[in-house]
Coordinates of C-alpha atoms in Angstrom, one line a residue:
X1 CA -18.2 -8.5 -10.5
X2 CA -14.5 -9.8 -10.4
X3 CA -12.9 -12.4 -13.1
X4 CA -11.8 -15.6 -11.8
X5 CA -9.4 -18.3 -13.1
X6 CA -12.3 -20.5 -14.6
X7 CA -14.7 -18.0 -16.3
X8 CA -14.4 -16.3 -19.6
X9 CA -14.7 -12.6 -18.9
X10 CA -15.5 -11.8 -22.6
X11 CA -18.3 -14.8 -22.8
X12 CA -19.8 -13.4 -19.4
X13 CA -19.8 -9.8 -20.9
X14 CA -21.4 -10.9 -24.0
X15 CA -24.2 -12.8 -22.2
X16 CA -24.8 -9.6 -19.8
X17 CA -25.3 -7.6 -23.3
X18 CA -27.7 -10.3 -24.8
X19 CA -29.6 -10.4 -21.4
X20 CA -29.9 -6.7 -21.8
X21 CA -31.0 -7.0 -25.5
X22 CA -33.8 -9.2 -24.5
X23 CA -35.6 -6.4 -22.5
X24 CA -34.1 -3.2 -23.8
X25 CA -33.5 -1.6 -27.3
X26 CA -33.5 -3.7 -30.3
X27 CA -30.2 -5.8 -30.9
X28 CA -29.1 -3.8 -33.8
X29 CA -29.1 -0.4 -32.0
X30 CA -27.2 -2.3 -28.9
X31 CA -24.3 -3.6 -31.4
X32 CA -24.3 -0.2 -33.1
X33 CA -23.6 1.2 -29.5
X34 CA -21.3 -1.2 -28.1
X35 CA -17.2 -0.4 -28.4
X36 CA -15.3 -3.5 -28.9
X37 CA -12.8 -4.5 -26.1
X38 CA -9.9 -4.1 -28.7
X39 CA -10.8 -0.4 -29.2
X40 CA -11.0 0.0 -25.7
X41 CA -7.5 -1.5 -25.2
X42 CA -6.3 0.7 -28.1
X43 CA -7.5 3.8 -26.1
X44 CA -5.9 2.8 -23.0
X45 CA -2.7 2.1 -24.6
X46 CA -3.0 5.5 -26.3
X47 CA -3.6 7.3 -23.1
X48 CA -0.9 5.4 -21.2
X49 CA 1.6 6.2 -24.1
X50 CA 0.5 9.9 -23.6
X51 CA 0.8 10.4 -20.1
X52 CA 4.2 8.3 -19.8
X53 CA 5.7 10.3 -22.8
X54 CA 4.7 13.5 -21.4
X55 CA 6.0 12.6 -18.1
X56 CA 9.4 11.2 -19.5
X57 CA 9.7 14.5 -21.4
X58 CA 9.1 16.6 -18.2
X59 CA 11.1 14.4 -16.1
X60 CA 14.5 15.7 -15.1
X61 CA 16.8 13.0 -14.6
X62 CA 18.7 12.3 -11.1
X63 CA 22.1 11.0 -10.5
X64 CA 21.2 7.0 -10.4
X65 CA 19.6 7.6 -14.1
X66 CA 22.6 9.4 -15.2
X67 CA 25.2 7.2 -13.5
X68 CA 24.5 4.5 -15.9
X69 CA 24.5 6.7 -18.8
X70 CA 27.7 8.5 -18.2
X71 CA 29.6 5.7 -16.9
X72 CA 28.7 3.8 -20.4
X73 CA 29.4 6.6 -22.4
X74 CA 32.9 7.7 -20.9
X75 CA 33.9 4.0 -21.7
X76 CA 36.2 3.8 -24.6
X77 CA 35.2 0.1 -25.4
X78 CA 33.3 -2.7 -23.6
X79 CA 36.5 -4.0 -21.9
X80 CA 36.9 -0.3 -20.3
X81 CA 33.2 -0.5 -19.6
X82 CA 33.1 -3.9 -17.7
X83 CA 36.2 -2.8 -15.7
X84 CA 34.5 0.3 -14.0
X85 CA 31.0 -1.8 -14.0
X86 CA 32.5 -3.9 -11.3
X87 CA 32.0 -1.1 -8.9
X88 CA 28.3 -0.6 -9.4
X89 CA 27.1 -3.8 -8.1
X90 CA 24.7 -4.4 -10.9
X91 CA 24.7 -7.1 -14.0
X92 CA 25.8 -5.7 -17.3
X93 CA 22.7 -6.2 -19.3
X94 CA 21.1 -2.2 -19.0
X95 CA 24.7 -1.2 -19.6
X96 CA 25.0 -3.3 -23.0
X97 CA 21.7 -2.0 -23.9
X98 CA 22.9 1.6 -23.2
X99 CA 26.5 0.9 -25.1
X100 CA 25.3 1.3 -28.8
X101 CA 23.3 4.4 -28.0
X102 CA 26.4 6.2 -26.5
X103 CA 28.4 5.7 -29.4
X104 CA 25.7 7.7 -31.5
X105 CA 25.4 10.5 -29.1
X106 CA 26.3 12.0 -25.8
X107 CA 22.9 13.3 -24.9
X108 CA 21.4 11.4 -22.1
X109 CA 18.2 12.3 -23.6
X110 CA 18.5 9.2 -26.0
X111 CA 18.5 7.0 -22.7
X112 CA 15.0 8.5 -21.8
X113 CA 13.9 7.9 -25.6
X114 CA 15.1 4.2 -25.2
X115 CA 13.1 4.2 -21.7
X116 CA 9.8 5.2 -23.5
X117 CA 10.1 2.5 -25.9
X118 CA 10.5 -0.1 -22.9
X119 CA 7.4 1.7 -21.4
X120 CA 5.2 1.1 -24.5
X121 CA 6.4 -2.5 -24.9
X122 CA 5.3 -3.0 -21.1
X123 CA 2.2 -1.7 -22.0
X124 CA 1.7 -3.8 -24.8
X125 CA 2.3 -6.8 -23.0
X126 CA 0.0 -6.2 -20.3
X127 CA -3.1 -5.3 -22.7
X128 CA -2.2 -8.2 -25.2
X129 CA -1.4 -11.0 -22.8
X130 CA -2.3 -10.6 -19.1
X131 CA -5.3 -12.4 -17.8
X132 CA -6.7 -9.5 -16.0
X133 CA -10.0 -7.6 -16.6
X134 CA -9.9 -4.4 -18.8
X135 CA -10.3 -2.2 -15.7
X136 CA -7.4 -4.3 -13.9
X137 CA -5.0 -3.7 -16.7
X138 CA -5.7 -0.3 -17.3
X139 CA -5.4 0.4 -13.4
X140 CA -1.9 -1.8 -13.7
X141 CA -0.7 0.6 -16.2
X142 CA -1.5 3.7 -14.6
X143 CA -0.4 2.7 -11.3
X144 CA 2.6 3.9 -9.3
X145 CA 5.3 1.5 -10.3
X146 CA 4.4 1.1 -14.0
X147 CA 3.6 4.6 -15.0
X148 CA 6.3 6.2 -12.8
X149 CA 9.0 4.6 -10.8
X150 CA 9.8 1.9 -13.6
X151 CA 8.2 3.7 -16.4
X152 CA 9.5 7.2 -16.3
X153 CA 12.7 6.8 -14.5
X154 CA 15.3 5.5 -16.8
X155 CA 17.0 2.6 -14.9
X156 CA 17.6 -1.1 -15.4
X157 CA 14.4 -2.0 -13.3
X158 CA 12.2 -1.0 -15.8
X159 CA 13.7 -3.2 -18.4
X160 CA 13.6 -5.9 -15.5
X161 CA 9.6 -5.4 -15.2
X162 CA 9.3 -5.7 -19.2
X163 CA 11.2 -9.2 -19.2
X164 CA 9.3 -10.3 -16.1
X165 CA 6.0 -9.6 -18.0
X166 CA 7.4 -11.3 -20.8
X167 CA 8.2 -14.4 -18.9
X168 CA 4.4 -14.4 -17.8
X169 CA 3.1 -13.9 -21.2
X170 CA 5.1 -16.9 -22.5
X171 CA 4.6 -19.3 -19.4
X172 CA 0.9 -18.6 -19.0
X173 CA 0.1 -20.8 -22.0
X174 CA -0.8 -24.1 -21.8
X175 CA 2.2 -25.7 -23.2
X176 CA 5.4 -23.9 -22.0
X177 CA 8.3 -23.4 -24.3
X178 CA 11.0 -23.7 -21.5
X179 CA 14.1 -22.8 -23.6
X180 CA 12.3 -19.5 -24.1
X181 CA 11.0 -19.0 -20.5
X182 CA 14.7 -20.1 -19.2
X183 CA 16.2 -17.4 -21.9
X184 CA 13.9 -14.6 -20.6
X185 CA 14.6 -15.3 -16.9
X186 CA 18.1 -15.4 -17.5
X187 CA 17.7 -11.8 -19.0
X188 CA 15.5 -10.8 -16.0
X189 CA 18.3 -11.8 -13.5
X190 CA 20.8 -9.9 -15.7
X191 CA 19.2 -6.6 -15.2
X192 CA 19.3 -5.9 -11.1
X193 CA 20.1 -7.8 -8.2
X194 CA 16.4 -7.5 -7.2
X195 CA 15.6 -8.7 -11.1
X196 CA 17.9 -11.7 -10.2
X197 CA 15.9 -12.3 -6.9
X198 CA 12.5 -12.3 -9.1
X199 CA 14.1 -14.3 -11.5
X200 CA 14.9 -17.1 -9.1
X201 CA 11.4 -16.8 -7.5
X202 CA 9.6 -17.4 -10.6
X203 CA 11.8 -20.1 -11.9
X204 CA 11.5 -22.1 -9.0
X205 CA 7.8 -21.6 -9.0
X206 CA 7.3 -22.7 -12.7
X207 CA 9.5 -25.8 -11.9
X208 CA 7.4 -26.4 -8.9
X209 CA 4.3 -26.0 -11.0
X210 CA 5.6 -28.5 -13.5
X211 CA 6.6 -31.1 -11.0
X212 CA 2.8 -30.7 -9.6
X213 CA 1.6 -31.3 -13.1
X214 CA 3.2 -34.6 -13.7
X215 CA 2.5 -35.8 -10.3
X216 CA -1.3 -35.1 -11.0
X217 CA -1.1 -36.6 -14.5
X218 CA -1.8 -32.9 -16.1
X219 CA -1.6 -33.2 -19.8
X220 CA 0.0 -29.9 -19.9
X221 CA 3.1 -31.1 -18.3
X222 CA 6.3 -30.6 -20.0
X223 CA 9.2 -33.0 -20.8
X224 CA 12.1 -33.4 -18.3
X225 CA 14.3 -32.6 -20.6
X226 CA 12.9 -29.5 -21.8
X227 CA 12.2 -28.5 -18.2
X228 CA 16.0 -29.3 -17.3
X229 CA 17.0 -27.3 -20.5
X230 CA 15.2 -24.2 -19.6
X231 CA 16.2 -24.4 -16.0
X232 CA 19.9 -24.7 -16.9
X233 CA 19.6 -21.6 -19.0
X234 CA 18.0 -19.6 -16.3
X235 CA 20.6 -20.8 -13.6
X236 CA 23.4 -19.6 -16.1
X237 CA 21.8 -16.4 -16.2
X238 CA 21.6 -16.2 -12.4
X239 CA 25.3 -17.2 -11.8
X240 CA 26.4 -14.8 -14.4
X241 CA 24.5 -12.0 -12.7
X242 CA 26.0 -12.9 -9.5
X243 CA 29.3 -13.1 -10.6
X244 CA 29.1 -9.7 -12.5
X245 CA 27.8 -8.2 -8.9
X246 CA 30.5 -9.1 -7.0
X247 CA 32.8 -6.1 -6.1
X248 CA 36.4 -5.8 -6.4
X249 CA 38.7 -5.9 -3.4
X250 CA 39.2 -2.3 -3.7
X251 CA 35.6 -1.1 -3.5
X252 CA 34.2 1.6 -1.2
X253 CA 30.6 0.8 -0.8
X254 CA 28.6 -2.1 0.4
X255 CA 32.0 -4.0 1.2
X256 CA 30.2 -6.5 3.6
X257 CA 27.0 -7.9 5.0
X258 CA 25.1 -6.7 8.3
X259 CA 25.1 -9.6 10.5
X260 CA 23.9 -7.9 13.8
X261 CA 20.3 -8.2 14.9
X262 CA 18.6 -4.7 15.0
X263 CA 15.2 -5.2 15.8
X264 CA 14.2 -1.8 14.7
X265 CA 15.6 -1.9 11.3
X266 CA 14.0 -5.5 10.8
X267 CA 10.6 -3.8 11.6
X268 CA 11.6 -1.2 8.9
X269 CA 12.7 -3.6 6.4
X270 CA 9.6 -5.8 6.5
X271 CA 7.7 -2.7 6.3
X272 CA 8.9 -2.6 2.9
X273 CA 5.9 -4.9 1.9
X274 CA 3.5 -2.6 3.0
X275 CA 5.3 0.3 1.1
X276 CA 5.0 -1.9 -1.9
X277 CA 1.4 -2.6 -1.9
X278 CA 0.4 1.0 -0.6
X279 CA 2.7 3.2 -1.9
X280 CA 0.6 6.2 -1.0
X281 CA 3.4 9.2 -0.3
X282 CA 3.1 11.9 2.1
X283 CA 1.3 15.1 0.7
X284 CA 4.3 17.3 0.1
X285 CA 6.6 18.4 -2.5
X286 CA 9.6 16.0 -1.6
X287 CA 7.0 13.3 -1.5
X288 CA 9.8 10.6 -3.6
X289 CA 10.3 7.6 -1.1
X290 CA 7.9 8.4 1.6
X291 CA 4.8 7.0 2.6
X292 CA 1.8 7.8 4.7
X293 CA 2.9 5.6 7.3
X294 CA 6.3 7.1 7.9
X295 CA 7.3 7.3 11.4
X296 CA 4.6 4.4 12.3
X297 CA 7.1 1.5 11.4
X298 CA 5.6 -0.8 14.0
X299 CA 2.2 -0.5 12.3
X300 CA 3.5 -0.7 9.1
X301 CA 5.5 -3.8 9.8
X302 CA 2.4 -5.6 11.2
X303 CA 0.6 -4.6 8.3
X304 CA 3.1 -6.5 5.8
X305 CA 2.8 -9.5 8.1
X306 CA -0.9 -9.5 7.3
X307 CA 0.0 -8.8 3.6
X308 CA 2.1 -12.0 3.5
X309 CA -0.5 -14.2 4.9
X310 CA -3.4 -12.6 3.1
X311 CA -1.6 -13.3 -0.4
X312 CA -0.5 -16.6 0.9
X313 CA -4.0 -17.6 1.6
X314 CA -5.5 -16.4 -1.7
X315 CA -3.1 -18.5 -3.3
X316 CA -3.0 -21.5 -1.2
X317 CA -4.3 -23.8 -3.6
X318 CA -1.3 -23.1 -6.0
X319 CA 1.7 -24.5 -4.6
X320 CA 3.9 -23.1 -7.3
X321 CA 2.5 -19.4 -6.5
X322 CA 3.4 -20.0 -2.7
X323 CA 6.9 -21.0 -3.9
X324 CA 7.2 -17.9 -5.7
X325 CA 5.9 -15.5 -3.1
X326 CA 7.8 -17.1 0.0
X327 CA 11.2 -17.3 -1.8
X328 CA 10.8 -14.0 -3.6
X329 CA 9.8 -12.3 -0.1
X330 CA 12.3 -13.5 1.8
X331 CA 15.1 -13.0 -0.6
X332 CA 14.5 -9.6 -1.2
X333 CA 13.9 -8.7 2.6
X334 CA 17.2 -10.5 3.6
X335 CA 19.0 -8.7 1.0
X336 CA 17.5 -5.2 1.9
X337 CA 18.4 -5.7 5.7
X338 CA 21.6 -7.4 5.2
X339 CA 23.3 -5.7 2.2
X340 CA 21.5 -2.7 1.2
X341 CA 20.8 -1.7 4.8
X342 CA 17.8 0.5 4.1
X343 CA 14.3 -0.3 2.9
X344 CA 12.6 3.0 2.0
X345 CA 13.4 3.2 -1.9
X346 CA 10.6 2.5 -4.1
X347 CA 13.2 1.3 -6.7
X348 CA 14.1 -1.7 -4.4
X349 CA 11.0 -2.6 -2.9
X350 CA 8.6 -2.2 -6.0
X351 CA 9.8 -5.6 -7.0
X352 CA 8.0 -7.3 -4.4
X353 CA 4.8 -5.9 -6.1
X354 CA 6.2 -7.1 -9.6
X355 CA 6.4 -10.7 -7.9
X356 CA 2.8 -10.2 -6.7
X357 CA 1.6 -9.3 -10.2
X358 CA 3.4 -11.9 -11.7
X359 CA 1.9 -14.5 -9.5
X360 CA -1.7 -13.2 -10.3
X361 CA -0.9 -13.2 -14.2
X362 CA 0.6 -16.7 -14.0
X363 CA -2.2 -18.2 -11.3
X364 CA -4.7 -19.3 -14.4
X365 CA -2.0 -21.5 -15.6
X366 CA -0.6 -23.1 -12.5
X367 CA -1.8 -26.4 -11.5
X368 CA -3.9 -26.4 -8.3
X369 CA -4.1 -28.8 -5.7
X370 CA -6.6 -31.9 -6.2
X371 CA -7.3 -33.9 -9.0
X372 CA -5.8 -33.5 -12.7
X373 CA -8.4 -31.6 -15.0
X374 CA -9.5 -33.1 -17.9
X375 CA -9.1 -31.7 -21.4
X376 CA -12.3 -29.7 -21.1
X377 CA -11.8 -28.3 -17.8
X378 CA -8.3 -27.0 -18.7
X379 CA -9.4 -23.8 -19.7
X380 CA -12.2 -23.2 -17.6
X381 CA -11.4 -24.8 -14.1
X382 CA -14.3 -25.1 -11.5
X383 CA -12.3 -25.7 -8.5
X384 CA -11.0 -23.1 -6.7
X385 CA -13.0 -20.6 -7.9
X386 CA -14.0 -19.0 -4.4
X387 CA -10.0 -18.4 -4.1
X388 CA -9.8 -16.9 -7.5
X389 CA -12.5 -14.3 -6.8
X390 CA -10.4 -13.2 -3.8
X391 CA -7.3 -12.8 -5.7
X392 CA -9.0 -10.8 -8.3
X393 CA -10.7 -8.3 -5.4
X394 CA -7.2 -8.2 -3.5
X395 CA -5.6 -7.3 -7.1
X396 CA -8.2 -4.8 -7.7
X397 CA -7.9 -3.0 -4.4
X398 CA -4.3 -3.0 -4.6
X399 CA -4.1 -1.5 -8.2
X400 CA -6.7 1.4 -7.2
X401 CA -4.4 2.2 -4.6
X402 CA -1.4 2.4 -7.0
X403 CA -3.4 4.6 -9.5
X404 CA -3.8 7.3 -6.5
X405 CA -0.1 7.0 -5.9
X406 CA 0.5 7.2 -9.5
X407 CA -1.4 10.1 -10.5
X408 CA 0.3 12.0 -7.7
X409 CA 3.6 11.2 -8.8
X410 CA 2.9 12.1 -12.3
X411 CA 1.4 15.3 -11.9
X412 CA 4.0 16.2 -9.2
X413 CA 6.7 15.7 -12.0
X414 CA 4.6 17.6 -14.2
X415 CA 4.5 20.5 -12.1
X416 CA 7.9 20.5 -10.1
X417 CA 11.4 19.8 -11.1
X418 CA 12.2 16.2 -10.0
X419 CA 16.0 17.1 -9.5
X420 CA 17.5 20.6 -9.7
X421 CA 20.2 19.1 -11.4
X422 CA 19.3 20.2 -15.0
X423 CA 18.7 23.6 -13.8
X424 CA 21.9 24.3 -12.0
X425 CA 23.4 22.8 -15.6
X426 CA 21.6 25.3 -17.5
X427 CA 22.4 28.2 -15.5
X428 CA 26.1 27.4 -15.3
X429 CA 26.2 27.0 -19.2
X430 CA 24.1 30.3 -19.9
X431 CA 26.4 32.4 -17.8
X432 CA 29.7 30.8 -18.9
X433 CA 30.5 29.5 -16.0
X434 CA 30.7 25.9 -17.1
X435 CA 34.3 26.3 -18.2
X436 CA 36.1 26.9 -15.4
X437 CA 36.9 24.9 -12.2
X438 CA 33.7 23.4 -10.7
X439 CA 34.1 21.8 -7.5
X440 CA 31.3 19.4 -6.2
X441 CA 30.4 17.9 -3.1
X442 CA 28.9 15.5 -2.3
X443 CA 30.0 13.7 -5.5
X444 CA 26.9 11.9 -5.8
X445 CA 24.8 14.7 -6.2
X446 CA 27.3 16.9 -7.8
X447 CA 27.4 14.0 -10.7
X448 CA 24.1 14.8 -11.9
X449 CA 25.3 18.2 -12.8
X450 CA 28.5 17.0 -14.4
X451 CA 26.2 14.5 -16.5
X452 CA 24.1 17.1 -17.8
X453 CA 27.2 19.5 -18.6
X454 CA 28.9 16.6 -20.4
X455 CA 32.1 17.5 -18.6
X456 CA 34.4 16.4 -15.6
X457 CA 34.1 18.3 -12.3
X458 CA 36.4 18.1 -9.5
X459 CA 35.3 15.7 -6.4
X460 CA 37.1 16.5 -3.3
X461 CA 35.7 12.8 -2.6
X462 CA 38.6 10.9 -4.0
X463 CA 40.5 14.0 -4.8
X464 CA 40.0 13.7 -8.6
X465 CA 37.9 14.8 -11.6
X466 CA 35.1 12.8 -13.1
X467 CA 31.3 13.0 -14.2
X468 CA 30.5 9.7 -12.6
X469 CA 31.1 7.9 -9.3
X470 CA 33.6 5.3 -9.3
X471 CA 32.8 3.4 -6.0
X472 CA 36.4 2.6 -4.8
X473 CA 38.1 2.8 -1.7
X474 CA 39.8 5.9 -2.8
X475 CA 36.5 7.8 -2.5
X476 CA 36.4 9.0 0.9
X477 CA 35.3 12.3 2.8
X478 CA 37.4 15.2 2.0
X479 CA 40.2 15.8 4.9
X480 CA 41.5 19.0 3.5
X481 CA 39.5 22.3 4.3
X482 CA 37.7 23.8 1.6
X483 CA 39.9 27.0 1.9
X484 CA 42.7 24.9 0.8
X485 CA 41.1 23.2 -2.3
X486 CA 39.9 26.6 -3.4
X487 CA 43.5 28.0 -3.3
X488 CA 44.8 25.0 -5.4
X489 CA 42.6 26.0 -8.3
X490 CA 42.5 29.7 -7.7
X491 CA 46.0 30.1 -8.4
X492 CA 46.0 27.9 -11.7
X493 CA 45.1 29.4 -15.2
X494 CA 41.3 28.3 -14.8
X495 CA 38.9 31.0 -15.9
X496 CA 36.9 30.9 -13.0
X497 CA 36.2 28.6 -9.7
X498 CA 32.6 27.7 -8.7
X499 CA 31.7 25.6 -5.5
X500 CA 28.5 23.4 -5.7
X501 CA 27.1 22.0 -2.7
X502 CA 23.7 20.4 -1.5
X503 CA 23.8 22.5 1.8
X504 CA 24.7 26.1 2.3
X505 CA 27.8 27.0 3.7
X506 CA 27.9 27.9 7.5
X507 CA 30.8 30.2 6.9
X508 CA 32.0 31.8 3.9
X509 CA 35.5 31.4 3.1
X510 CA 37.2 34.9 1.9
X511 CA 36.4 35.7 -1.7
X512 CA 33.5 33.3 -2.0
X513 CA 30.1 34.5 -2.4
X514 CA 26.8 32.9 -3.2
X515 CA 25.3 33.4 -6.7
X516 CA 22.2 31.2 -6.7
X517 CA 20.2 28.7 -4.7
X518 CA 18.0 25.8 -6.6
X519 CA 15.9 24.2 -4.2
X520 CA 12.6 23.5 -5.8
X521 CA 13.1 19.9 -6.5
X522 CA 11.4 16.7 -5.6
X523 CA 14.8 14.7 -4.9
X524 CA 15.9 16.4 -1.4
X525 CA 19.6 15.9 -1.5
X526 CA 19.7 17.3 -5.0
X527 CA 19.1 20.9 -3.9
X528 CA 22.1 22.9 -4.7
X529 CA 23.9 26.3 -3.5
X530 CA 26.1 27.5 -6.1
X531 CA 29.1 29.7 -5.1
X532 CA 31.5 31.6 -7.1
X533 CA 35.0 32.2 -6.0
X534 CA 36.3 35.9 -6.9
X535 CA 40.0 36.2 -7.7
X536 CA 42.4 38.1 -5.7

């Protein structure tokens, strides 16, 4: 049996047990055997903490995780941090959270410890405040995005999800505290561009709900002054996030927007909805950011349209939820198509799933169409129960698919290196190869090794040394032959020269020999071929 907006699940469970007691063993025996919901929640939380903790401990960070840490760690002060942050295309909140940790240690593992805390707080919010059944709460925690994509990887997206769920916990009450809601929505917007779109969608939905409440005479409606105050805070956060994400004039990546119409790319972008609801990957080692419908874009796009319609139908009597869904889906898909230019990364389209969870979380408190509820009906609605049952069933099915994907991702990360970058860094350090010149190409993948070594390496792209990527216009594909770059450093006083590539050299230049290959990782473009240059 699934829960509805209008039924007290715990009360229904108690009634079921009472009925069983009338025909079964004595009531005192049943009472002794019964495990309280709080005990089960604690067990779920403990298992979740154990799984996430082990996964983070086993997880080898990849370049995007380490980029934020290394950029922040390399900044001499906040002014220096904000200067290079202009090229990132992200708001500042995650970097500001990392900044004090980088003053205490250079070890990027400190960021993973912070991520573990974020994951635990997220789990606590779900178990303590979400209106879902105990089974649904457990499946949500062990689903792909919470346990792996946003729970294991140390990115700003995990913080954004935590803050989104905090908004839901605060807004799902009878009387909303709008200054707090607005502050939390502003914080969500400051985590990432996709966080900002989720924030706009939720803020619009909640404001819509307040007006629906006022129009129907709902006693829960907040005052216009408090709504305006909270909305102003939220808008300020969104505007700050937008201002911080505007790239400078000399940016080298994501300079403009795609305006041409490409039906194939549009279909691929729309298919992101399918990927977010059904994140079942290809059964292969390099599973990350794959999907079982890869190569069948048309099928995935049609399924995505069906998902949009199905979700809208199940929330049809909740105007605020419809507003959230349509605004969130449309803005994210347009952004994926016109700005990101690809829609295959789970870290991006996963926000569509986060938005869906937020809608389901908030649904019991959202005003429905029809007459205003009496004070006795506010907590136990009798209208729209069929739609609530369908919503609950849809959520359960989706969460079940996510649990399968989450289990596959976690076991894969336990048994297979996520990135080969850490292994390369260890290899170089153990063989005293890290003290010489390291030539890394491409700079994106090579930066993972630089971060783990905590030292600068030479990037032919940009013709400069660095340990993180500066996405400015000077960063370009190298035009000099590799042999010229090698000669530049061999003639110097460096103790040795090492070449780090993500593809093997087709032809070995003179005095260059292959010393190691690292190609066991999950991230396909962080496999490495390591070459040593012998002096003449």
